[in-house]
mmCIF file of C-alpha atoms and ligand atoms in Angstrom:
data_model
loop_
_atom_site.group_PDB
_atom_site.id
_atom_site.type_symbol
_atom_site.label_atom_id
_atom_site.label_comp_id
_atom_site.label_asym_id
_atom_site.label_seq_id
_atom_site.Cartn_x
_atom_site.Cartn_y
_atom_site.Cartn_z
ATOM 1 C CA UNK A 1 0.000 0.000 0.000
ATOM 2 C CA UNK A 2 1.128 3.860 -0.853
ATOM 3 C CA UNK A 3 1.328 6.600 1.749
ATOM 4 C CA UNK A 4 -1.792 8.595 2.242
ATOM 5 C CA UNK A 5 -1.142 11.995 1.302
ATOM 6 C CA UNK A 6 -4.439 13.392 3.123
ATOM 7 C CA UNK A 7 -2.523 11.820 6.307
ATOM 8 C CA UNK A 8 -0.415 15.427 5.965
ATOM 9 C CA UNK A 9 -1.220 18.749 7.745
ATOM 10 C CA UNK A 10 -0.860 21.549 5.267
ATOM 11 C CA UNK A 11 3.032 22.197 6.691
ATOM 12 C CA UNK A 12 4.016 18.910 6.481
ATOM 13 C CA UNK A 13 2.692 19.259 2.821
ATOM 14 C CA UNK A 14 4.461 22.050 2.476
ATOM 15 C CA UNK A 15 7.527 20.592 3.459
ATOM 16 C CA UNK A 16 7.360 17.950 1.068
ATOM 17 C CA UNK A 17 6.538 20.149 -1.686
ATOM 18 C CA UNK A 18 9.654 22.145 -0.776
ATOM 19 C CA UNK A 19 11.480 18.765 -0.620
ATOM 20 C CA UNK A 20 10.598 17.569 -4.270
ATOM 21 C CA UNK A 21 12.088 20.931 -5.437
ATOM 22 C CA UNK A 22 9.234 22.441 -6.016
ATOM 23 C CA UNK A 23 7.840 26.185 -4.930
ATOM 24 C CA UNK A 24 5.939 26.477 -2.056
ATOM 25 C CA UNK A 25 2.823 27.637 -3.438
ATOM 26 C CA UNK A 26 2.256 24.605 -5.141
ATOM 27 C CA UNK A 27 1.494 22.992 -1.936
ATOM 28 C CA UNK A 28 -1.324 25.050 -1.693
ATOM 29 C CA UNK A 29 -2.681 24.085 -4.536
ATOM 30 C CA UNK A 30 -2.535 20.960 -4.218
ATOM 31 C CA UNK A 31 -3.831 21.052 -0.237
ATOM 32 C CA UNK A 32 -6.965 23.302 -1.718
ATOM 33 C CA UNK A 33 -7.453 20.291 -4.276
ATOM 34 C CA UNK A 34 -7.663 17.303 -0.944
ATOM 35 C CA UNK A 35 -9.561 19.477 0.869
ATOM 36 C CA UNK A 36 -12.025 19.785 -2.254
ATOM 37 C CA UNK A 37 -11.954 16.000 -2.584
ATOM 38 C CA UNK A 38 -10.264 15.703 -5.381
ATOM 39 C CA UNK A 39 -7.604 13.118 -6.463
ATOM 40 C CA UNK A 40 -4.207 14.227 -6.900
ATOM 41 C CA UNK A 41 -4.406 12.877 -10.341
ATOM 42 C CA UNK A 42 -7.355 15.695 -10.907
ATOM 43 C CA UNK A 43 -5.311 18.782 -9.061
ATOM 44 C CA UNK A 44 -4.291 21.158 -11.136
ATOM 45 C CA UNK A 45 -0.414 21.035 -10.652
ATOM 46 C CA UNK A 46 2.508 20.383 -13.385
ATOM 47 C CA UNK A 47 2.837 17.113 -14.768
ATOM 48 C CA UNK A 48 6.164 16.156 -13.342
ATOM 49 C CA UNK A 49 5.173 17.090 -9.427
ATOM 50 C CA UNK A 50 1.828 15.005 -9.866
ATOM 51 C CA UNK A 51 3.993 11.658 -11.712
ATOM 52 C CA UNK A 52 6.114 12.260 -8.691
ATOM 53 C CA UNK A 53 3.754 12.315 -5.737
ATOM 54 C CA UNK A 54 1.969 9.424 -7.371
ATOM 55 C CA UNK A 55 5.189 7.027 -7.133
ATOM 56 C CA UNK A 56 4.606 7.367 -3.604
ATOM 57 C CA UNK A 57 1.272 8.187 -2.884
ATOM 58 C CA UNK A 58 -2.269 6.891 -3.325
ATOM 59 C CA UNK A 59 -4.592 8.438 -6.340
ATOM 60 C CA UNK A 60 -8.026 7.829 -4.214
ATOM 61 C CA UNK A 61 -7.614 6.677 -0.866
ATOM 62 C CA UNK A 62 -10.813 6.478 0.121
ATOM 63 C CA UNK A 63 -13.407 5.432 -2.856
ATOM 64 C CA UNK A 64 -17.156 4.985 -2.951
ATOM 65 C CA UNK A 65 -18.324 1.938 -4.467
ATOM 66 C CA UNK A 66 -21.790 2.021 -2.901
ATOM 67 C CA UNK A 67 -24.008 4.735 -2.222
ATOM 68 C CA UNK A 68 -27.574 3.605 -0.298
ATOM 69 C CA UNK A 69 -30.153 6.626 -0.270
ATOM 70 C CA UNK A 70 -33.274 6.374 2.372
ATOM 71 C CA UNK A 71 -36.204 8.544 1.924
ATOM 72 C CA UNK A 72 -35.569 10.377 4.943
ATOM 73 C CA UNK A 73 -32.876 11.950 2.874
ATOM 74 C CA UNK A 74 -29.787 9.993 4.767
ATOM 75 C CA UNK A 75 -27.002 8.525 3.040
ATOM 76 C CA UNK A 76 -25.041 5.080 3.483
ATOM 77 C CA UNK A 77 -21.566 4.748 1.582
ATOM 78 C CA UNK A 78 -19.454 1.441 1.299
ATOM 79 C CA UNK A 79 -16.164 3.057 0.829
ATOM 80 C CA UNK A 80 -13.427 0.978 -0.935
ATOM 81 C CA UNK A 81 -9.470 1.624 0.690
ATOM 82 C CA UNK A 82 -6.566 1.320 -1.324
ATOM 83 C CA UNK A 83 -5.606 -2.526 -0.241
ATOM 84 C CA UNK A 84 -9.113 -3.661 -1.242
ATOM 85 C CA UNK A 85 -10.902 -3.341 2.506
ATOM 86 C CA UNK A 86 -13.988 -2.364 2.812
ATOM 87 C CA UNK A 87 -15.373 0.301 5.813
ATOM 88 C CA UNK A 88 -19.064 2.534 5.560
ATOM 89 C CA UNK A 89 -20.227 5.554 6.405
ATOM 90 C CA UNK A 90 -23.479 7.208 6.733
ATOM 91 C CA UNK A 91 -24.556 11.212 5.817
ATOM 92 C CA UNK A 92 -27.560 12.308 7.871
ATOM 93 C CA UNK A 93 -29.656 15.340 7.138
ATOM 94 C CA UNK A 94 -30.653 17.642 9.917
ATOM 95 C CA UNK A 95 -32.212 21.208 10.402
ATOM 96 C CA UNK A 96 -28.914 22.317 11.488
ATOM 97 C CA UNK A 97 -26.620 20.759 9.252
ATOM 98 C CA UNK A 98 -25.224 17.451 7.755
ATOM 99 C CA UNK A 99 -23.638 15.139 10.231
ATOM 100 C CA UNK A 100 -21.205 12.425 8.803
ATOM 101 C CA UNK A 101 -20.498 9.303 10.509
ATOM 102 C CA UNK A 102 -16.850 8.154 10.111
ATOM 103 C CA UNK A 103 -15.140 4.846 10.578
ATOM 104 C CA UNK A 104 -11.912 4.806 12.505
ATOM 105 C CA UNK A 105 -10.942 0.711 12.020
ATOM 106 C CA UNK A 106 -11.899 -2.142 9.786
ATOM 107 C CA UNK A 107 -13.213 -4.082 11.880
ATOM 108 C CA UNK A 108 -12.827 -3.645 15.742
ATOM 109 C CA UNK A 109 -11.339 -5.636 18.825
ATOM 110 C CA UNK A 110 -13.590 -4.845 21.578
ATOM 111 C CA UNK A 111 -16.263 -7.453 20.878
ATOM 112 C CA UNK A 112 -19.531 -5.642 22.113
ATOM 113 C CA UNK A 113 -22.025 -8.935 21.426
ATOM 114 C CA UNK A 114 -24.682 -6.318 20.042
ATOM 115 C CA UNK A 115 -22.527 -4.673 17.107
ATOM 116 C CA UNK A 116 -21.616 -5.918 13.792
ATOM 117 C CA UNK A 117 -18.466 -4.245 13.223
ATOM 118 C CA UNK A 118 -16.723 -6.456 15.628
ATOM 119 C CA UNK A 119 -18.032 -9.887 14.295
ATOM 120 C CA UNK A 120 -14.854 -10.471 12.334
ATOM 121 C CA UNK A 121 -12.218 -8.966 15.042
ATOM 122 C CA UNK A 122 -9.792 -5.857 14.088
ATOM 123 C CA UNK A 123 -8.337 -5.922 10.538
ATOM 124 C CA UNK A 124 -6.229 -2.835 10.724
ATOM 125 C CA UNK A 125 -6.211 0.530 11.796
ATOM 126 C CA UNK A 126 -7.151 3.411 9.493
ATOM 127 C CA UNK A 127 -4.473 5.962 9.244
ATOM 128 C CA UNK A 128 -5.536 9.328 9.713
ATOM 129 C CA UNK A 129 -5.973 10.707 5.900
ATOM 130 C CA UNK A 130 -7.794 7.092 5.516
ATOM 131 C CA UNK A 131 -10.677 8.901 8.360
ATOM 132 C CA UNK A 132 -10.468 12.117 6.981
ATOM 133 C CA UNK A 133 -10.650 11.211 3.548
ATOM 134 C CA UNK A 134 -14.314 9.905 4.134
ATOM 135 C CA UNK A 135 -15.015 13.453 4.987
ATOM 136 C CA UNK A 136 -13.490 14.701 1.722
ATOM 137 C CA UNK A 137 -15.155 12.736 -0.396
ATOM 138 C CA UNK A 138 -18.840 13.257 1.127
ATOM 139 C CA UNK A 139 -18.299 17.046 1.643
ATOM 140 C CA UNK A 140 -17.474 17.182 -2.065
ATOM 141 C CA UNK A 141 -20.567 15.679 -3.371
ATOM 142 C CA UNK A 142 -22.631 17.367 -1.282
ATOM 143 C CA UNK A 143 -21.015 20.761 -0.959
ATOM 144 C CA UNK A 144 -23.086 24.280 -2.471
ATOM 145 C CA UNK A 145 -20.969 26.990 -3.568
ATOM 146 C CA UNK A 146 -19.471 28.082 -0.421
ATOM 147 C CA UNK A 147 -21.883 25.990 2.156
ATOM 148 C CA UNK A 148 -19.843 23.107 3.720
ATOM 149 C CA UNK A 149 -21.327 19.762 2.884
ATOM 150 C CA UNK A 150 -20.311 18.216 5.717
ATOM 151 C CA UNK A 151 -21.111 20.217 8.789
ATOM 152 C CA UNK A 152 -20.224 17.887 11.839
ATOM 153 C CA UNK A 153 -18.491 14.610 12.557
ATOM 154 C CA UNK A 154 -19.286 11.609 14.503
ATOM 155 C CA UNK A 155 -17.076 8.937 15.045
ATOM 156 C CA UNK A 156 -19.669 6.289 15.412
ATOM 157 C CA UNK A 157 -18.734 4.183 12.672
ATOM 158 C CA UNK A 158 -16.900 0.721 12.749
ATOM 159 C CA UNK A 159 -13.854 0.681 15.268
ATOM 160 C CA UNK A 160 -12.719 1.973 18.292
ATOM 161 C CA UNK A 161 -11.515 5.466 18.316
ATOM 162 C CA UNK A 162 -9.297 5.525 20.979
ATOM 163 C CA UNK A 163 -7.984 2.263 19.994
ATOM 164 C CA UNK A 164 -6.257 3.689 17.365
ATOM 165 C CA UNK A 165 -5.537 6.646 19.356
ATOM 166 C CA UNK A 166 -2.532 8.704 17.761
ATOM 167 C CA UNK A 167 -4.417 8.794 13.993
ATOM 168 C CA UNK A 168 -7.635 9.684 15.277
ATOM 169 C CA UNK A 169 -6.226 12.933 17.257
ATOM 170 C CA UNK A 170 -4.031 13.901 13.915
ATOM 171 C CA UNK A 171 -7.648 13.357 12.080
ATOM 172 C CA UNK A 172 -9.117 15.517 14.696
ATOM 173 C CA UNK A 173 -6.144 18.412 13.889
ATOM 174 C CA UNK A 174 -6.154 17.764 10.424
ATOM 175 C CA UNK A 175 -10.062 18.403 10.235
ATOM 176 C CA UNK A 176 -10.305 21.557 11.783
ATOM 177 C CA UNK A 177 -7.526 23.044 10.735
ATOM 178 C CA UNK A 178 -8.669 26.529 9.534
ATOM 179 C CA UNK A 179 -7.205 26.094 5.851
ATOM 180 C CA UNK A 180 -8.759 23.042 5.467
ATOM 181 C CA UNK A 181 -12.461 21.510 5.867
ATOM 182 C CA UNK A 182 -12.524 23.534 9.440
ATOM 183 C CA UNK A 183 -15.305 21.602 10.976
ATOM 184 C CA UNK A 184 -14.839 23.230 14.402
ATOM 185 C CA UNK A 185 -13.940 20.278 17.317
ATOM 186 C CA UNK A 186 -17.128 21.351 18.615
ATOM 187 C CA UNK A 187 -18.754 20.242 16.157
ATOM 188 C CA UNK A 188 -17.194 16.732 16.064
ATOM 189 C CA UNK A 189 -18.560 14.371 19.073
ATOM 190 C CA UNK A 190 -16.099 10.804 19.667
ATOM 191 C CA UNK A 191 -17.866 7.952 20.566
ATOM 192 C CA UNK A 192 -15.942 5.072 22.891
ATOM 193 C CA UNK A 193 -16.694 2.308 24.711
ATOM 194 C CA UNK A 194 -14.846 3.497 27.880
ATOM 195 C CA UNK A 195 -11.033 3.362 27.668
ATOM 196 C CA UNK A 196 -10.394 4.787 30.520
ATOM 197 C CA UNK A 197 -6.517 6.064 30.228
ATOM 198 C CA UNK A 198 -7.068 7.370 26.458
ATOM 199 C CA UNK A 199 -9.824 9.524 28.082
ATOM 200 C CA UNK A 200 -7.430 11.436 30.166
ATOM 201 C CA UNK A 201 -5.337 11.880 27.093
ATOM 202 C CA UNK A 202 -7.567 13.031 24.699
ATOM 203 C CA UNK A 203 -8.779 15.977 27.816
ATOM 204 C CA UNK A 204 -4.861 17.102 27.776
ATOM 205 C CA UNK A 205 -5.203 17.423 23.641
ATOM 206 C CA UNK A 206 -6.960 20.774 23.594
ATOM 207 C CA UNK A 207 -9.256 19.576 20.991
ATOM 208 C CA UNK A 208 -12.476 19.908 22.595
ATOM 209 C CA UNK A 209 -14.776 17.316 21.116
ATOM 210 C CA UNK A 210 -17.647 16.026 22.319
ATOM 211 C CA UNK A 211 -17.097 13.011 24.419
ATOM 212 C CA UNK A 212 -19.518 10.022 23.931
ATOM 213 C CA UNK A 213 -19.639 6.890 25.981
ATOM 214 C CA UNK A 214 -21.039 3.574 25.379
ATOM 215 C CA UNK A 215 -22.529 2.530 28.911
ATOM 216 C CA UNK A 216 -25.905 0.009 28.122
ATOM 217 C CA UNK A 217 -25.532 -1.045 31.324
ATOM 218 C CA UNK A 218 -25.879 0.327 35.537
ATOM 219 C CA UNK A 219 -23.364 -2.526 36.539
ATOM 220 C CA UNK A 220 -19.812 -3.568 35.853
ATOM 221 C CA UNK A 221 -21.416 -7.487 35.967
ATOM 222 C CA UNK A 222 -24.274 -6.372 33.763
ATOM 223 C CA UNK A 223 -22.276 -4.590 31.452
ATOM 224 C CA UNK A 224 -19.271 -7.192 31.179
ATOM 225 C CA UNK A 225 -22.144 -9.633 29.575
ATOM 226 C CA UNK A 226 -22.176 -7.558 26.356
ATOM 227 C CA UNK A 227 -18.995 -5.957 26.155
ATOM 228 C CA UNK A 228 -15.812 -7.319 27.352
ATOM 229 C CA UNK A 229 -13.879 -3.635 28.174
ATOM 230 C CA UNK A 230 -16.049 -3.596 31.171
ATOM 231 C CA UNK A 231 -13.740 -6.526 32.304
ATOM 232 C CA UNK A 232 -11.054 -4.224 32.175
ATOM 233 C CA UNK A 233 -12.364 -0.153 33.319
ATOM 234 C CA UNK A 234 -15.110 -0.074 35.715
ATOM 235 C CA UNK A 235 -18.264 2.002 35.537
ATOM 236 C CA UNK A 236 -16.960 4.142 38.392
ATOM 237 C CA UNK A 237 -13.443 4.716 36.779
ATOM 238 C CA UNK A 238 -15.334 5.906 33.277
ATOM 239 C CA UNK A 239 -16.930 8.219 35.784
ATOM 240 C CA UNK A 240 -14.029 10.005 37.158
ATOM 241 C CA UNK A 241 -12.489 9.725 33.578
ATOM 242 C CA UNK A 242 -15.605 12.174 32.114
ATOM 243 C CA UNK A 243 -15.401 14.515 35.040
ATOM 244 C CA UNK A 244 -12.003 14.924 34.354
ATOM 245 C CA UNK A 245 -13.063 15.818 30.350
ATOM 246 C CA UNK A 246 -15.217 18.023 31.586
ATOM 247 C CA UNK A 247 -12.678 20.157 34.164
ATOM 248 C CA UNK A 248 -10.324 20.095 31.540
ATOM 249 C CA UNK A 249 -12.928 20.877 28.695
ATOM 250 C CA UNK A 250 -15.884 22.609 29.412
ATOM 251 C CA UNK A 251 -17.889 20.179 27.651
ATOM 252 C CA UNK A 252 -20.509 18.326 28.812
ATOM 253 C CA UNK A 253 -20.180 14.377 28.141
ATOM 254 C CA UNK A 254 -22.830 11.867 26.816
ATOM 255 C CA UNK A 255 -23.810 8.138 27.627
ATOM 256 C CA UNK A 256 -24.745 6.120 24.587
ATOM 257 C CA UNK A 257 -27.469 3.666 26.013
ATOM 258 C CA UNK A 258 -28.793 0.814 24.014
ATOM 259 C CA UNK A 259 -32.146 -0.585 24.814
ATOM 260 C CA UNK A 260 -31.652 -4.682 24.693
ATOM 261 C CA UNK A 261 -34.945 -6.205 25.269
ATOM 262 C CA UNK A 262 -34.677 -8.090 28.822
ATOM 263 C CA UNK A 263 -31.229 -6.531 29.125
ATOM 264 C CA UNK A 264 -31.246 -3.166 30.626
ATOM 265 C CA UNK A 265 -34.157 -1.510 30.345
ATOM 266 C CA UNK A 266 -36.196 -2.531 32.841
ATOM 267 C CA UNK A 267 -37.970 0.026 35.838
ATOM 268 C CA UNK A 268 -34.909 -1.067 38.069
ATOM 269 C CA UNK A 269 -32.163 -0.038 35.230
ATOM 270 C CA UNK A 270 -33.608 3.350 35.095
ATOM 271 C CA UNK A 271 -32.935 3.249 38.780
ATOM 272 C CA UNK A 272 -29.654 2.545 38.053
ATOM 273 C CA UNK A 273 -29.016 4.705 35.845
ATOM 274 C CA UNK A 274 -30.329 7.991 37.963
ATOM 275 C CA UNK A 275 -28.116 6.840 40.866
ATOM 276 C CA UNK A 276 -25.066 6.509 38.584
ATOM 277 C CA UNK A 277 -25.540 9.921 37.169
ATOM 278 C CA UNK A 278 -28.286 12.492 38.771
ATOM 279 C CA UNK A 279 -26.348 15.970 39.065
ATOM 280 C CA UNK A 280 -23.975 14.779 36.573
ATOM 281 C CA UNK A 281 -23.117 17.699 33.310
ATOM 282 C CA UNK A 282 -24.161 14.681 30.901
ATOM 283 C CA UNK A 283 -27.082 13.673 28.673
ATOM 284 C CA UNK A 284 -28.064 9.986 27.991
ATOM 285 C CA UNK A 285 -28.372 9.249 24.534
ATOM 286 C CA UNK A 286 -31.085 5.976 24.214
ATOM 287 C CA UNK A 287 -30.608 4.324 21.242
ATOM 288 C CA UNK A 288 -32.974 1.531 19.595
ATOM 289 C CA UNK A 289 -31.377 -1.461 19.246
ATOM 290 C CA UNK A 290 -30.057 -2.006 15.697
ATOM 291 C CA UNK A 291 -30.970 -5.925 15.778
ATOM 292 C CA UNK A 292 -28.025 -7.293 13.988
ATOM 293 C CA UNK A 293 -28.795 -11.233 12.702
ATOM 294 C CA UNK A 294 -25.667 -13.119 14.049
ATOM 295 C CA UNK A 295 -26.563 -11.280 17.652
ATOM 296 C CA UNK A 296 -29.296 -12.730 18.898
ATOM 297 C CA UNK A 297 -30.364 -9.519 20.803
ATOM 298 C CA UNK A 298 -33.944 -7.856 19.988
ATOM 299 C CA UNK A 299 -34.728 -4.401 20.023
ATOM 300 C CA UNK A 300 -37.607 -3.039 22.202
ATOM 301 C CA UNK A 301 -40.595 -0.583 21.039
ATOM 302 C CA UNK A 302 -41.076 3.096 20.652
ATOM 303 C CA UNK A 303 -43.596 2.903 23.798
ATOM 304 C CA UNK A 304 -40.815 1.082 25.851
ATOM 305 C CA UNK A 305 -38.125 3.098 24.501
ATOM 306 C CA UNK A 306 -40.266 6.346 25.548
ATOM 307 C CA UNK A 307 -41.427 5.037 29.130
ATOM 308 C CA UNK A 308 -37.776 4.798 29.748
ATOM 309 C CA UNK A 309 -36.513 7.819 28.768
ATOM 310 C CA UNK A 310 -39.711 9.276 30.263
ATOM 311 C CA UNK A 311 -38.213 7.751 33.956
ATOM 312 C CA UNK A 312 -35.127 8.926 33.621
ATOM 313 C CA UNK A 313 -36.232 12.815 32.694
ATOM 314 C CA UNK A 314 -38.841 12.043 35.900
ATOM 315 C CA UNK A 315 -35.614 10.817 38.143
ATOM 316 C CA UNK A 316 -33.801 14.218 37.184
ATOM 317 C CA UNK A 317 -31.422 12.848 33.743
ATOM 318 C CA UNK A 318 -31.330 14.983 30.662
ATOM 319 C CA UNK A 319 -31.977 12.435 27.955
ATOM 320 C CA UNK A 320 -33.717 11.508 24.851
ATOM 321 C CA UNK A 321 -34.122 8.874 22.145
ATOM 322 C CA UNK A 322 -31.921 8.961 19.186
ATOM 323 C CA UNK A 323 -34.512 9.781 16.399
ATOM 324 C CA UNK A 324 -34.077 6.577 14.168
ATOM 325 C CA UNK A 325 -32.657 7.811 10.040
ATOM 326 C CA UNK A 326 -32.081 5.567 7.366
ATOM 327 C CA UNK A 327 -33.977 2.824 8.664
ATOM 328 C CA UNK A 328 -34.882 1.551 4.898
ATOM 329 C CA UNK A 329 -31.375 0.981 3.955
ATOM 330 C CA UNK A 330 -29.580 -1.584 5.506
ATOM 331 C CA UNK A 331 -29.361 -1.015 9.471
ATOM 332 C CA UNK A 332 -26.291 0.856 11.391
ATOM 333 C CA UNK A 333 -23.198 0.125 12.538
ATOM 334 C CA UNK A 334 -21.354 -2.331 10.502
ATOM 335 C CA UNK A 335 -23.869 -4.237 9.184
ATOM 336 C CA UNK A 336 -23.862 -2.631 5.212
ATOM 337 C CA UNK A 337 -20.232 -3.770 5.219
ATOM 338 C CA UNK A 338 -20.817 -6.870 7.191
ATOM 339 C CA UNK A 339 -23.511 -7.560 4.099
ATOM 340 C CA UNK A 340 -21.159 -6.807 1.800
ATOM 341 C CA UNK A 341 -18.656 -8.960 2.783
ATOM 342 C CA UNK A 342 -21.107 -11.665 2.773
ATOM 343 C CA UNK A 343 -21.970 -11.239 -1.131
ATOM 344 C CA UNK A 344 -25.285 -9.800 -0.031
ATOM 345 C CA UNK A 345 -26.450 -7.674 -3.499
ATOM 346 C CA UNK A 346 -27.459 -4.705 -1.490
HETATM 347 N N1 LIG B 401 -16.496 2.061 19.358
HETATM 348 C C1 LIG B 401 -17.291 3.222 19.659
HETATM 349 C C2 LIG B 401 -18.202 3.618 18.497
HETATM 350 C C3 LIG B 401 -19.230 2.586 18.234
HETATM 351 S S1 LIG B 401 -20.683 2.945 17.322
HETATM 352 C C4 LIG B 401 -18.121 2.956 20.892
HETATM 353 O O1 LIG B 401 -18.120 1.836 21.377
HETATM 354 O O2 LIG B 401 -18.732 3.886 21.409
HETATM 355 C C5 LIG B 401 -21.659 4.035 18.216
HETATM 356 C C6 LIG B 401 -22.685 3.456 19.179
HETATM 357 O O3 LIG B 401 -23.540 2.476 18.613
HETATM 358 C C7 LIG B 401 -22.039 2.816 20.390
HETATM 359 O O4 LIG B 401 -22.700 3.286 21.531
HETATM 360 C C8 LIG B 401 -22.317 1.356 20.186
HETATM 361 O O5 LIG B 401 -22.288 0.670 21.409
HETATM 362 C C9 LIG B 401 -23.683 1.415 19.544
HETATM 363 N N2 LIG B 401 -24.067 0.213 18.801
HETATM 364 C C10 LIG B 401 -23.284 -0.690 18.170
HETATM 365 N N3 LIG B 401 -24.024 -1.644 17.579
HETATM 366 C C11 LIG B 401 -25.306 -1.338 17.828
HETATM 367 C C12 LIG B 401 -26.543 -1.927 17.479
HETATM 368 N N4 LIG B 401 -26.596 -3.040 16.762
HETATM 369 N N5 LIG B 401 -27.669 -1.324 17.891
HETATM 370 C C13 LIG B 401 -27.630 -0.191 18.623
HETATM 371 N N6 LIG B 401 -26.505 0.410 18.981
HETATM 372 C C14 LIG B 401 -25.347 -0.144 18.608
#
């Protein structure tokens, strides 16, 4: 596999422009011509810089092969990488903007039993113009004169972010650099399952994203049934680890919160739930259960889904359920690639 050239911040592209011989402003031109999307074959640069970068560097990175389009206006891409793996990524529409949904892995290690990304382990890490590249591409087809097609990030696709910890942070640099795509930190929320030590890192970074956590579960033993990390950081350690994002950052944190039927969402888990977090600067995110085949695991219904968020609010939680987009193509979270993969004609 080439080098990634989106991997570079505009100095380090200038640096290498310099390097090759060439005048500096070149590497403007050809860092306005990523940040538009564009392959380096299509920048407008002389012949012998572009013959040159391409004996090193990937053409297209990051490549749609698939585009799924649901009525409610959202967008699921398979993307195609350079050594022939496969990731997705979904573009939803809201009042406010377009938020994209980047992958940070193929594949992932952390086994949650509920998610489809993690079915066939980790494959490899993305490198950091691999993530941002997804942006690139989408923002371009979706960009109006000077409006932004791509207004905020979430990294909610396949993969652990902070498992692949130094990329993601240079993706998080790279993408709001002012130059560049500039999508503000703020408006870029991280979602992890709860390594704890990476959490303290990422508050010393000064890059204030949003901080997401999967917790589906009030108990270390309930939550170690669906995902193994709980084995490892404690409920009460991913605790201090958000207070100490939110000293460092101002930002208030999130709890992703699954509703498995006969799993966690019974009158005792919302309980749970208020104990773990009343007076708390957080929000609790429920989410309807994607049901994903090889799982097992059912989903419950709107009413359910609504009487618990409705005792939560009543116990003194912010929180709401994650309106549900895209539902007529193809499910969330791994499972258009997981199709794929399978020789599903999607
Ligand atoms: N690795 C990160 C990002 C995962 S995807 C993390 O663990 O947070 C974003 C959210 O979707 C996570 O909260 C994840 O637990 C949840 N999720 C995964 N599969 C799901 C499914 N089938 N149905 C509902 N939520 C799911």
């Amino acid at each position: 596999m080439k080098n990634v050239l989106q991997d570079l911040s505009f100095e380090q592209l200038e640096s290498l422009t310099l390097s090759l011989g060439e005048k500096k402003f070149r590497a403007k031109q050809l860092y306005d011509g990523l940040m538009r999307g564009k392959k380096i074959s299509d920048i407008n640069i002389p012949s012998g810089l572009k013959k040159r970068l391409l004996e090193s560097y990937e053409d297209e990175p990051v490549k749609i092969i698939k585009t799924l389009a649901s009525s409610d206006g959202t967008e699921k891409y398979l993307f195609s990488l350079s050594d022939g793996n496969v990731i997705e990524g979904v573009l939803m529409k809201y009042k406010y903007g377009n938020t994209q949904c980047v992958s940070t892995q193929v594949g992932c290690r952390m086994g949650c039993k509920f998610c489809a990304s993690t079915l066939g382990g980790l494959i490899r890490n993305l490198t950091s113009g691999e993530i941002l590249a997804q942006v690139l591409v989408v923002n371009a087809l979706h960009s109006r004169g000077k409006l932004r097609g791509v207004t905020n990030v979430v990294l909610m696709g396949s993969g652990e972010p902070l498992d692949n910890y130094a990329n993601v942070v240079t993706f998080l640099k790279n993408i709001s650099a002012a130059g560049g795509v500039n999508v503000s930190p703020r408006n870029i929320s991280l979602s992890t399952c709860g390594l704890v030590p990476a959490i303290y890192n990422l508050a010393q970074e000064g890059l204030p994203v949003n901080l997401t956590v999967s917790l589906h579960q009030t108990t270390d033993e309930g939550r170690a049934r669906t995902m193994p990390i709980a084995k490892k950081y404690s409920i009460d350690e991913i605790l201090k680890a958000c207070a100490h994002y939110f000293e460092k950052t101002g930002r208030r944190y999130i709890f992703e919160y699954s509703l498995i039927a006969g799993e966690n969402c019974s009158a005792e888990h919302a309980q749970g739930l208020i104990n773990l977090l009343k007076g708390k600067p957080c929000h609790v995110n429920l989410i309807r259960l994607n049901e994903v085949e090889e799982r097992g695991l059912k989903a419950v219904s709107d009413r359910q889904a609504y009487a618990f968020m409705q005792a939560l609010t009543d116990g003194g939680l912010s929180a709401s359920v994650r309106r549900s987009l895209g539902a007529d193509i193809a499910g969330a979270c791994g499972q258009l690639r997981a199709g794929y993969l399978k020789g599903e004609n999607l």
